[in-house]
Amino acid sequence: MYTGIDLQQALIDVLMGFGLTQGVAKVLWMPLPMLLVFLVASVLALVCTWLERKVSAAAQQRIGPEYMGPFGVLVPLADVGKLIIKQDIIPAKADPILFTLGPVIVFISVFLCYLVIPFGQNLLISDVGTGIFLVIAISSIAPIGLLMSGYSSNNKYALLGGLRAAAQSISYEIPLALAALAIVLMSNGLSTVSIVNQQADYGILSWNVWRQPIGFVIFLISALAECERLPFDLPEAEEELVAGYQTEYTGVKFMLFYGSSYANLLLAGLLVAVLYLGGWELPFPIDRISDWFGISKNTPWWQIITASLGITMTLLKAYLFIFTAILLRWTVPRVRIDQLLDLGWKFLLPIGLVNLLLTAAFKIALPNYFGG
Amino acid sequence: MVMIETKAERMVINLGPHHPSMHGVLRLIVTLDGENVVDCEPVLGYLHRGMEKIAENRTIIQYLPYVTRWDYLATMFTEAITVNAPERLANVSVPRRASYIRMIMLELSRIASHLLWLGTFVADIGAQTPFFYVFREREIIYDLFEAATGMRMMHNYFRIGGVAADLPYGWVDKCEDFCNYLTPKIDEYERLISNNPIFRKRIEGLGTIGQDEAINWGLSGPMLRASGVKWDLRKIDHYELYDELDWEVQWDTSGDCLARYFVRVREMRESAKMILQALKALPGGSYENLEAQRVLAGPKSEWNGPDYQFISKKPSPTFKVPAGEHYVRVEAPKGELGVYLIGEDSVFPWRFKIRPPGFVNLQILPQLVRGMKLADIMAILGSVDIIMGEVDR
Amino acid sequence: MLKFLNKVGDYAKEAIQSAKFIGQGMGVTFDHMRRRPITVQYPYEKLIPSERFRGRIHFEYDKCISCEVCVRVCPINLPVVDWEFNAEIKKKELKSYSIDFGVCIFCGNCVEYCPTNALAMTEEYDLSTYDRHELNFDSVALGRMPTKVTEDPFVTPLREFAYLPKGAIEPHAVSHTERRAGKRPEEILEESGNIGNNAE
Ligand code: SF4
Ligand code: SF4
């Protein structure tokens, strides 16, 4: 099978060229992708914050950041700088350990999920067998952090926000998992790479959106709710809870919250891309093109082109989702807590189950189209 | 069936005076049972400036600049009531042109107030964007105000017997432009907000006030009209020259927040319609026309007659409030704005009691929010439309 | 069973309706993205204050007759009129005059009632200082000419709505030399068909 570009092997080969043993080379290699993914994810999340400003400004007939760098692209950096040098305040009667631990847990749990996000056949940190399940499992740690910080802030708004966050995450995780499960059913594997590969055959036509339209909608809604974005931003509902669980936070800790909320949004975008929009695949099967021109798939320059195209496609799809999420945020009002839970338990959950059932049925009935 | 008995401690939470959605400095002491509101107690007075007492040692001329600080979003109305009270007590007549100018200004102010209400109300529910859109339109109204009065918010434009100055050159044309521009914009808001399922779900059937209840609580303005009472002081008191315009009282029957929303949105449309009519019917037409006709017809022309003045006689700085007492009211965007004036033939009024609509309308809030969710407090409070400057005075 | 299916159908209809209206709302916000921003980029762009704008007060020393009307109509009796009776010319002689703009609310009463028009409102509105006492303008400071937005080479002046040509809504869209709304006297005459009358 065509495997595409393999950086790990390439680098290990280079290092071994310097006379290192394979073991040492592998150890040297290990932290690199992690660091890379951490940096890339941070930068992409920062881009999200910039996008948020620009899109909201445009939707409100404003200009938004303009003078910091071209089109104000340096604003997120200024944000980071500002938040880093800000005084770190722990409220007098707060629990300092939990108060500090809260944002850290949230941050780590979000960034861990990037482990299994593929940007190409081999462009991911680890193609673990549990793949998508890992994401769902790890991301459900985040509410613990939120609850912690809400509880430890010694602030009633924060407490309410933390409780809301917990309730919300729990109730939307299930439909999210159900939607993902239907995909898993079709691709016969939890691994993110196999999910994408299963959508590769006919370009845009073989993407999962067409086979899982209901699941797609469920996933979109639950992903928005998991990211705590309007219309589901109850934990930090400004008009009700001032800033929810973030009320007492400043400086670096606030930055962790802020950063992880956008990293989470980006993660949701990437997941949508991977699960439903064919991951790194182009709208038309790229292999055909290489066949046409008679280029071998293993030609290095062709590999680089496909890899960069793959990354671009993944990001494009993810940012499409993010753009929609941002525009939605600046369009709709917020739902109420009981309506939120109603929507989760009484609408998405049964529909998710039905969707799963239908998928299973189709899988048996039409094995050719539903990954039999 | 076995029920798990849960008995949660109630949480007392202090919303305000500095809370993002407390419309200034309202403070609500809310008792919560989980997300449910058990009790709510408004605490007022954080913006109290002693407006009534100030009035007692100022002449009306001196006091006029203060009044725009009551309800700083519907500024023209506060000025109107401050001049109407001594005017009626002293039987000062207002020229027709002045009266028309006043009506135009009042309706513009009503639109401005309702626009801002719309923005904050929807923002209270969570949608931020309409807030920016309404500011775009409100800015235009304030540009018009600035051209005519010299200031955007604190106009000091109404005078006993008329207004401080005639409309400036070209103003009538631009005001017409604005009214024609506004209606499509309101359509746009409605497309954005009115049918939004989340908005509907949040607002429909929320904070319902019955007809009797509304009357018993002394509500006024859109709060009352949304509960099925067709009560508009412009029609009932026949003040200014509102009878000469063709317009309808906007009202609704369901009495919930959604009805209040619709009443206000429709009132904006109605006001735009009224302004267009008033601009057409303005005695003497636009300023430039009036001046041209005056010059043309010479000094003894009818154009110098009492109907075409913007003020009957400029009040002297020592205008005396005659002895006597009475209550005067206007239909402000928030409801019935009234003044109870007692004069004793001195330059200072003896008593200047203000009846702010927001203060009276706010009373019903605790009853409405009891048993609702925490988030509903903001929605209901938003739909009441209070301005703390006026509530606390 | 049928009832259940009906219910499901209603539910689906409602969901589709909701999606439609949310889409409609997003259409509005999306449409705004291609519209020109309406914000004024202060301090690079500034609106030209209207002709009646009530900014800093200008005071003409020689016109003042020390009548103190301005003090009496001011809501807070703000202007300080320091005068002395000169027995020789049997007139009040103004020694100094000051208004503290940290306290003034720019209501314009003093200007409106001054019998000799010694006071006038200017279009100057950016008065901020680092020390509030600097805002206490004496007669010299009050006599200075106002700064003008239109004369500042670093600023793009924009006209306010009431000064735009008829039909124009947005100041960015029109050139600042275009004629503002409102008819000229000769046009009004022409319209009313009174040109003949005018000649007599
Ligand atoms: S503008 Fe008003 S407040 Fe200022 S000095 Fe004149 S009268 Fe007093
Ligand atoms: S009212 Fe005019 S003339 Fe009289 S003291 Fe004041 S500035 Fe001078």
Short mmCIF file of C-alpha atoms in Angstrom, two decimals, chain A residues 56 58-62 155-161 163-164 230-234 237-243 326-339, chain B residues 11-16 18-22 32 34-35 122-130 132-133 136 185 192 196 198-199 201-203 206 372-376 378:
data_model
loop_
_atom_site.label_atom_id
_atom_site.label_comp_id
_atom_site.label_asym_id
_atom_site.label_seq_id
_atom_site.Cartn_x
_atom_site.Cartn_y
_atom_site.Cartn_z
CA SER A 56 -16.41 39.07 14.30
CA ALA A 58 -16.23 41.88 9.67
CA ALA A 59 -19.62 40.54 10.71
CA GLN A 60 -20.15 43.67 12.74
CA GLN A 61 -18.91 46.09 10.09
CA ARG A 62 -15.78 46.89 11.99
CA ASN A 155 -16.32 32.52 43.80
CA LYS A 156 -19.96 31.74 43.26
CA TYR A 157 -19.92 32.61 39.60
CA ALA A 158 -16.92 30.35 39.11
CA LEU A 159 -18.61 27.54 40.98
CA LEU A 160 -21.73 27.81 38.88
CA GLY A 161 -19.60 27.97 35.75
CA LEU A 163 -20.78 22.94 37.48
CA ARG A 164 -22.29 23.96 34.20
CA LEU A 230 -21.93 30.09 21.56
CA PRO A 231 -24.73 29.04 21.42
CA PHE A 232 -23.48 26.63 24.06
CA ASP A 233 -21.06 28.77 26.02
CA LEU A 234 -22.96 28.49 29.25
CA ALA A 237 -21.79 32.99 29.83
CA GLU A 238 -20.71 36.54 30.22
CA GLU A 239 -24.14 38.02 30.77
CA GLU A 240 -25.01 35.53 33.46
CA LEU A 241 -21.83 34.37 35.17
CA VAL A 242 -19.43 37.21 34.36
CA ALA A 243 -16.81 34.77 33.05
CA ILE A 326 -17.12 31.77 14.68
CA LEU A 327 -19.82 33.11 12.42
CA LEU A 328 -22.38 31.09 14.34
CA ARG A 329 -21.06 32.48 17.57
CA TRP A 330 -21.65 36.02 16.37
CA THR A 331 -25.09 35.24 15.05
CA VAL A 332 -27.08 33.27 17.56
CA PRO A 333 -28.06 33.85 21.18
CA ARG A 334 -27.22 31.47 23.98
CA VAL A 335 -29.44 28.58 24.99
CA ARG A 336 -30.53 28.11 28.58
CA ILE A 337 -29.10 25.38 30.74
CA ASP A 338 -32.25 23.24 30.75
CA GLN A 339 -32.63 23.65 27.00
CA MET B 11 -26.93 29.92 47.42
CA VAL B 12 -27.23 33.65 47.74
CA ILE B 13 -25.54 35.32 44.84
CA ASN B 14 -24.99 38.98 44.41
CA LEU B 15 -25.57 40.17 40.86
CA GLY B 16 -24.28 43.66 40.52
CA HIS B 18 -20.99 45.76 38.70
CA HIS B 19 -22.19 42.88 36.64
CA PRO B 20 -22.06 42.80 32.85
CA SER B 21 -25.79 42.64 32.36
CA MET B 22 -27.14 44.76 35.17
CA LEU B 32 -30.55 30.26 43.98
CA GLY B 34 -29.11 25.15 41.84
CA GLU B 35 -29.95 27.04 38.68
CA VAL B 122 -30.38 40.50 22.56
CA ALA B 123 -26.92 40.80 24.08
CA ASP B 124 -28.41 39.79 27.43
CA ILE B 125 -29.56 36.60 25.80
CA GLY B 126 -26.13 36.09 24.33
CA ALA B 127 -26.08 37.44 20.78
CA GLN B 128 -23.57 40.23 20.62
CA THR B 129 -23.72 41.23 17.01
CA PRO B 130 -27.05 43.10 16.88
CA PHE B 132 -23.14 46.70 16.93
CA TYR B 133 -25.77 47.01 14.26
CA ARG B 136 -24.64 52.02 13.64
CA LYS B 185 -32.48 47.85 8.64
CA LEU B 192 -31.46 38.01 12.22
CA ASN B 196 -34.12 32.49 15.47
CA ILE B 198 -32.87 29.77 20.12
CA PHE B 199 -34.16 33.28 20.63
CA LYS B 201 -37.14 29.24 22.81
CA ARG B 202 -35.53 31.54 25.30
CA ILE B 203 -38.10 34.30 25.14
CA LEU B 206 -41.12 33.97 29.53
CA MET B 372 -37.21 30.82 36.67
CA LYS B 373 -33.68 29.86 35.75
CA LEU B 374 -30.73 32.06 36.47
CA ALA B 375 -30.30 32.92 32.80
CA ASP B 376 -33.91 34.09 32.64
CA MET B 378 -31.18 38.65 32.34
#
